mmCIF file of C-alpha atoms and ligand atoms in Angstrom:
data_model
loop_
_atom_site.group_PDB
_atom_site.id
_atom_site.type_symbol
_atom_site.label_atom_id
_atom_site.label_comp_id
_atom_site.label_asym_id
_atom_site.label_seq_id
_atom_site.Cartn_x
_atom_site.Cartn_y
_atom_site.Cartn_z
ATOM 1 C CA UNK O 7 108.934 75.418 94.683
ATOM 2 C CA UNK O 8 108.611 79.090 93.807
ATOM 3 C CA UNK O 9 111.505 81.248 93.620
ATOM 4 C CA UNK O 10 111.930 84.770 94.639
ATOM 5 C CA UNK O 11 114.428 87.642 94.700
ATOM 6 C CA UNK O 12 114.626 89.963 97.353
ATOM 7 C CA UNK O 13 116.122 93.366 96.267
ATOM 8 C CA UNK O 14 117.318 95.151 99.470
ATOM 9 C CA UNK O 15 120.256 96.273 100.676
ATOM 10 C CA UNK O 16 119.145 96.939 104.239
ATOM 11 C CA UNK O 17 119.945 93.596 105.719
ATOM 12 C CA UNK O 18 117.791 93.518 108.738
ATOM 13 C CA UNK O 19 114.779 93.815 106.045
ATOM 14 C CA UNK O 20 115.559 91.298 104.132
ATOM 15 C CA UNK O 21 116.694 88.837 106.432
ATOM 16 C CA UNK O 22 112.934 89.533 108.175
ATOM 17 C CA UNK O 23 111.492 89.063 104.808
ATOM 18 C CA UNK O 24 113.517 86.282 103.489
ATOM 19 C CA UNK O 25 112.941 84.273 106.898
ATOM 20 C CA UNK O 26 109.276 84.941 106.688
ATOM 21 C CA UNK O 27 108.856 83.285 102.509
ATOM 22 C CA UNK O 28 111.183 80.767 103.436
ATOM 23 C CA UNK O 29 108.599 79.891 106.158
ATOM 24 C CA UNK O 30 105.996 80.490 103.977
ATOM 25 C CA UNK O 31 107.596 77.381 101.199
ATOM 26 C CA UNK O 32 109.154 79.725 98.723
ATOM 27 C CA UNK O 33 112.991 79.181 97.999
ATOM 28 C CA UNK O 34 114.564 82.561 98.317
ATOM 29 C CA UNK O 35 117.935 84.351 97.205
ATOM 30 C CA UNK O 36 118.704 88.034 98.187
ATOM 31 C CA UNK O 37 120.997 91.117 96.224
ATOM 32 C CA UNK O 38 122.541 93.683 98.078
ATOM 33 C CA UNK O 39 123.031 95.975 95.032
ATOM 34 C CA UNK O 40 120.998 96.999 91.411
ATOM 35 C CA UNK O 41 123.506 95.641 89.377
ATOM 36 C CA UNK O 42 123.272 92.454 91.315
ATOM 37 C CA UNK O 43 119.504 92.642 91.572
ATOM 38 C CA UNK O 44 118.986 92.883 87.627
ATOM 39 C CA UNK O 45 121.853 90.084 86.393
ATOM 40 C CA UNK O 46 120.114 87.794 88.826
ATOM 41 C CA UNK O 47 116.450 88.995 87.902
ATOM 42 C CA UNK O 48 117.450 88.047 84.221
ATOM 43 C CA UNK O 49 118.669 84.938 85.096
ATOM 44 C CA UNK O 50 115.555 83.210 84.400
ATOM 45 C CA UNK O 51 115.876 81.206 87.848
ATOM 46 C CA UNK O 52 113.007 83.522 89.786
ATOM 47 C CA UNK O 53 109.476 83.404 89.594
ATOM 48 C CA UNK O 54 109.662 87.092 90.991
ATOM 49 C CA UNK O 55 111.109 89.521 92.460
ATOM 50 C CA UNK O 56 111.053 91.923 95.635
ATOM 51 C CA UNK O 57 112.650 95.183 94.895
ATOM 52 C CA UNK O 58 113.740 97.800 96.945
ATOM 53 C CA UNK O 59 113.858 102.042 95.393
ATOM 54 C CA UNK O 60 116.683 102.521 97.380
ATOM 55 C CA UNK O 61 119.169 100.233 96.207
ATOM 56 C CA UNK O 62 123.219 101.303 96.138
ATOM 57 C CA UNK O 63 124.459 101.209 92.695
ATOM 58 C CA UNK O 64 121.173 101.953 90.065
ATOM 59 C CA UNK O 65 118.616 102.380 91.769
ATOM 60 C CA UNK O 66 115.303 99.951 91.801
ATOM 61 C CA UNK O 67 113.328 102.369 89.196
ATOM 62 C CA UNK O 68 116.842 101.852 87.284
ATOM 63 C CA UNK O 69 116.620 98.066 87.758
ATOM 64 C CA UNK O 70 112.677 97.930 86.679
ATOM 65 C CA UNK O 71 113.445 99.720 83.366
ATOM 66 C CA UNK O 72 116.145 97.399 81.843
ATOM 67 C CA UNK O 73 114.786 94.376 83.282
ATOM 68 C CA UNK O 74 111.741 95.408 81.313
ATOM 69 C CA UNK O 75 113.851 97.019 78.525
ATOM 70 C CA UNK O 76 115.405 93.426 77.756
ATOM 71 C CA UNK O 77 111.873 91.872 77.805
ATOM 72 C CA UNK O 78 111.519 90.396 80.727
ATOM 73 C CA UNK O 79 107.533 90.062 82.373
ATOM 74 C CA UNK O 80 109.207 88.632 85.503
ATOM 75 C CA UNK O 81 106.308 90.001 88.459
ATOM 76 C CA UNK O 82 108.374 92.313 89.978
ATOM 77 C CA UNK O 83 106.443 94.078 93.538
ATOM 78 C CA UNK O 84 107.885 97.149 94.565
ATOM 79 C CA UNK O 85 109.072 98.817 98.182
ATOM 80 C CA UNK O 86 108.407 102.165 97.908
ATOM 81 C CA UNK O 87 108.164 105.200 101.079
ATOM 82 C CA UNK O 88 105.114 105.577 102.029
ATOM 83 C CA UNK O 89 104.934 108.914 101.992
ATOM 84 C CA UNK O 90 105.897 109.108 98.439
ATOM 85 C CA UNK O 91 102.969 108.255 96.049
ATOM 86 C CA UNK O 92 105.626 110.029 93.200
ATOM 87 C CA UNK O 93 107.146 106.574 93.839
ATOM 88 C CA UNK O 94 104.154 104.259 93.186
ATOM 89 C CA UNK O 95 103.024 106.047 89.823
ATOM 90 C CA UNK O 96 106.455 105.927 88.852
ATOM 91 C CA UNK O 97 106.701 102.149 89.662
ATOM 92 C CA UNK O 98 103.390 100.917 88.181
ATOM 93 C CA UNK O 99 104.407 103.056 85.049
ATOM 94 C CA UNK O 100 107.527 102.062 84.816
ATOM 95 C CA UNK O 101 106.065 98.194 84.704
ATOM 96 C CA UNK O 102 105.918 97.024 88.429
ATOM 97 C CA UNK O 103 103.103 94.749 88.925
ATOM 98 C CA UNK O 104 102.296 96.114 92.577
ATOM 99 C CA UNK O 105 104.156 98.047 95.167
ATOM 100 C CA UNK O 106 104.170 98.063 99.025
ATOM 101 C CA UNK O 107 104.555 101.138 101.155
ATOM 102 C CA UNK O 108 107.133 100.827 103.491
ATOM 103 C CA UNK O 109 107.315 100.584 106.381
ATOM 104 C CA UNK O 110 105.295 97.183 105.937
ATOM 105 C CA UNK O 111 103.953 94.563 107.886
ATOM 106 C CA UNK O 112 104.685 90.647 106.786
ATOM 107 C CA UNK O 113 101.540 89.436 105.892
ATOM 108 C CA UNK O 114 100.772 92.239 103.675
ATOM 109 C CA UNK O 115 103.687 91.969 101.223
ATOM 110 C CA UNK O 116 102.823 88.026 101.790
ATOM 111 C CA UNK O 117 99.820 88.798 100.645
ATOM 112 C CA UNK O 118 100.719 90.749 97.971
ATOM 113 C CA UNK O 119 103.216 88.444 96.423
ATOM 114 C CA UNK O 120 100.832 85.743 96.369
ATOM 115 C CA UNK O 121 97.815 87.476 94.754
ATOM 116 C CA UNK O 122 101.046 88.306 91.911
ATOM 117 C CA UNK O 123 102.327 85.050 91.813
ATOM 118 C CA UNK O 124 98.516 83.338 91.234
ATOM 119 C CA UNK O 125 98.189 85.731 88.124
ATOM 120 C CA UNK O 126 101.222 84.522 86.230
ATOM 121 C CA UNK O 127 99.558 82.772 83.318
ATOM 122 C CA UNK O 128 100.217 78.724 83.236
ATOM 123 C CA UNK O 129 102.177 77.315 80.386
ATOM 124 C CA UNK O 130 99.971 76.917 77.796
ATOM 125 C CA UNK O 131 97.312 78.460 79.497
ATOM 126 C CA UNK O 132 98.358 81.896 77.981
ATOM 127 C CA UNK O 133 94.157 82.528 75.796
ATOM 128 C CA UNK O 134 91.440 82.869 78.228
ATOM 129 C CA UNK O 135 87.949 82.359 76.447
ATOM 130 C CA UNK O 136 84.886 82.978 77.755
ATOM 131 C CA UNK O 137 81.031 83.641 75.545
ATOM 132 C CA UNK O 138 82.988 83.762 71.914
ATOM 133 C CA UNK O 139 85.673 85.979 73.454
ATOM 134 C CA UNK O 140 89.203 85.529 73.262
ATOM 135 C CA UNK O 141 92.031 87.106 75.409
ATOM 136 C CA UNK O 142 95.284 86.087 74.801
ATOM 137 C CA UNK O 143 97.621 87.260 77.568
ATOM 138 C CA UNK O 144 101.072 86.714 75.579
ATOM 139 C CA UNK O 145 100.080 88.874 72.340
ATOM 140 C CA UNK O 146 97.868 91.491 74.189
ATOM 141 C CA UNK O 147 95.395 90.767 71.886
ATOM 142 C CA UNK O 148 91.519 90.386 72.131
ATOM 143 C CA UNK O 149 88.860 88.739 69.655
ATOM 144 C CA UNK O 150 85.450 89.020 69.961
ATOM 145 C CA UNK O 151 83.230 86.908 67.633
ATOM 146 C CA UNK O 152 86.741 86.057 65.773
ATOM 147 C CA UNK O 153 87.530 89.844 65.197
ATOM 148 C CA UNK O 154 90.531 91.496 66.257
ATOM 149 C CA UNK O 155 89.435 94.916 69.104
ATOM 150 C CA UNK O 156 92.287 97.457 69.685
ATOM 151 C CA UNK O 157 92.375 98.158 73.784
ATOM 152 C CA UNK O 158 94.593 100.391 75.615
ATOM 153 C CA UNK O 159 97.341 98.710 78.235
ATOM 154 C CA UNK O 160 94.732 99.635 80.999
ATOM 155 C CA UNK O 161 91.598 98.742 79.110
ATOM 156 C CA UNK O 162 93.811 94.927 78.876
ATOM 157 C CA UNK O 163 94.520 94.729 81.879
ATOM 158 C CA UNK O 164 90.779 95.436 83.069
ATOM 159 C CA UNK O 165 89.720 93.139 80.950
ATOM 160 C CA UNK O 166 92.382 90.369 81.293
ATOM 161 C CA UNK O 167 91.057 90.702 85.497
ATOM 162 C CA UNK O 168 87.433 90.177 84.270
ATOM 163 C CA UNK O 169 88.352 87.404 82.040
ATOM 164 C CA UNK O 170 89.958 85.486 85.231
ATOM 165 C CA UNK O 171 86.797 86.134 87.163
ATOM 166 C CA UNK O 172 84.488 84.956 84.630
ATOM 167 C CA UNK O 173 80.801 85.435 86.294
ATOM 168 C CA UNK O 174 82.517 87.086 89.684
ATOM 169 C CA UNK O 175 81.136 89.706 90.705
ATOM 170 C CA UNK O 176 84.253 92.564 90.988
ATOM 171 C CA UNK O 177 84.370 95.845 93.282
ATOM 172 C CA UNK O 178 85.506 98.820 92.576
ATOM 173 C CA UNK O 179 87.750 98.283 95.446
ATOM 174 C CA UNK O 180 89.025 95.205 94.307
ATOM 175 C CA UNK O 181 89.363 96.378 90.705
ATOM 176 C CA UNK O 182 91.488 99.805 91.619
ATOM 177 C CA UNK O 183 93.897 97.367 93.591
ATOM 178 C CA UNK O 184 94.630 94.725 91.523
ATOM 179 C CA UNK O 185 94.601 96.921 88.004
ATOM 180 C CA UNK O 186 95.642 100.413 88.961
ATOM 181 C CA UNK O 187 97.867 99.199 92.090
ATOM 182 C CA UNK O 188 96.187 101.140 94.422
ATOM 183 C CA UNK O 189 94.912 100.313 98.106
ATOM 184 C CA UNK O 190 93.006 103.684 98.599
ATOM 185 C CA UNK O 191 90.100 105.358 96.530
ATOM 186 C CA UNK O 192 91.699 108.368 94.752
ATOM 187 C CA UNK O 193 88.553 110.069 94.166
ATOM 188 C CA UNK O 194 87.815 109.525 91.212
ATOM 189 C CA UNK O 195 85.441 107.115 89.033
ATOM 190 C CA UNK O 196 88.487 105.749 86.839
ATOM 191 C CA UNK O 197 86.772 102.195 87.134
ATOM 192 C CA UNK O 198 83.593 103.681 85.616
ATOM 193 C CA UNK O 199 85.388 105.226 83.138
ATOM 194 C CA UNK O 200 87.159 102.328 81.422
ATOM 195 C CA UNK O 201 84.145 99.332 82.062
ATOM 196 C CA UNK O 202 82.208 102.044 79.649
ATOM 197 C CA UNK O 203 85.480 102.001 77.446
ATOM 198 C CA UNK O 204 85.687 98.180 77.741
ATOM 199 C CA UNK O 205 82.118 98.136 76.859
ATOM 200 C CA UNK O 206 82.354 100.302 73.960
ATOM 201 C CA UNK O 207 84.721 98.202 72.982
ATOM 202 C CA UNK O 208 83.611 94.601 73.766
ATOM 203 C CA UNK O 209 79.818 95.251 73.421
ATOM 204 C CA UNK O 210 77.527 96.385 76.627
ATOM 205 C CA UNK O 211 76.059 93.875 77.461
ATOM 206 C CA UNK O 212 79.514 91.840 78.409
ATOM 207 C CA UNK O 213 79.800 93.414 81.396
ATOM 208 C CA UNK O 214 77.106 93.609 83.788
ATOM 209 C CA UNK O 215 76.645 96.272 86.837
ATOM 210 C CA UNK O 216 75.827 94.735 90.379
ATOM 211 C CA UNK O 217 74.414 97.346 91.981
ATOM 212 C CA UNK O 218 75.747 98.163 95.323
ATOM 213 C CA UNK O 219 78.753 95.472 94.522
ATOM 214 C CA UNK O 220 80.361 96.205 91.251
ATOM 215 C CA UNK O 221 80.629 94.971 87.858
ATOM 216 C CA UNK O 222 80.918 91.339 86.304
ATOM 217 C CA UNK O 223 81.853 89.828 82.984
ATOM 218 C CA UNK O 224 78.372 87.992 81.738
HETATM 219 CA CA1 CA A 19 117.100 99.951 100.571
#
């Protein structure tokens, strides 16, 4: 059974959202505080965590940074205000894997943590190959035709979402949310931008534009 930690010191949230995973078949423990929060998070007993900005004691951007700071990957999905989107940047940057406005509704933070929890790489499983390439998700490093390519942490992440949805056809949509974090289309062509970087990088022809639908890795 999966574990998660729930990072909230408003009880009436986190009983709602601890009920709601327990239903759900996840085994869950809650922290009231950030200090409590981040010994627990680097326990090792979690498969990830819920956390909360506001948190008494450091606060969850505090919590984020040394969890990350002493190595851990542990998916960690964020509760920011909704109204703030000076929270999200700061969240994604500062190495959450996704964030959820508040207030929220169940199924989407349900839905959230599962999506996070289905991308944890498998023991073992840590190289995805796919038509001579080679992604290996521990090192951050990629191999095409057995020679090393230098990508950015976006560009990796980009590709490391292709690579798991070999011959899938990809929105934009979907592509903004699950490798820039965000639920909304800021306006810009960002996705365009860094398939012609991946491209550039892993050669054109690797990843193919649907039109109308969105890109896919060939
Ligand atoms: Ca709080």
């Amino acid at each position: 059974m999966s574990a998660i930690l729930i990072a909230e010191d408003e009880d009436r949230i986190a009983a709602f959202v601890a009920k709601g995973l327990r239903a759900a078949g996840f085994a869950v423990q809650r922290a009231a505080s950030g200090d409590e929060a981040l010994e627990r998070a680097l326990s090792g007993d979690f498969d990830l965590m819920v956390l909360d900005v506001g948190l008494p004691g450091i606060d969850g951007f505090e919590v984020l940074a040394r969890l990350r700071g002493s190595g851990s990957s542990l998916p960690v999905v964020m509760l920011t205000a909704r109204t703030s989107g000076a929270d999200t940047v700061a969240g994604l940057e500062g190495g959450a894997n996704d964030y959820v406005p508040k207030p929220f509704r169940f199924d989407e933070l349900l839905a959230r943590i599962r999506l996070r929890m289905a991308e944890r790489p498998a023991e073992g499983a840590a190289e995805l190959t796919h038509a001579g390439m080679t992604l290996d998700v521990r090192t951050r490093r990629v191999r095409v035709a057995g020679v090393d390519v230098d990508l950015s942490a976006r560009e990796f992440a980009l590709a490391e979402e292709f690579f798991r949805h070999p011959g899938q056809v990809l929105s934009r949509e979907q592509l903004l949310s699950r490798v820039w974090g965000y639920d909304f289309d800021p306006g810009s062509n960002v996705v365009d931008v860094y398939v012609r970087y991946l491209r550039g990088k892993l050669g054109h022809e690797r990843i193919e534009t649907v039109r109308g639908m969105g890109y896919r890795l060939a």
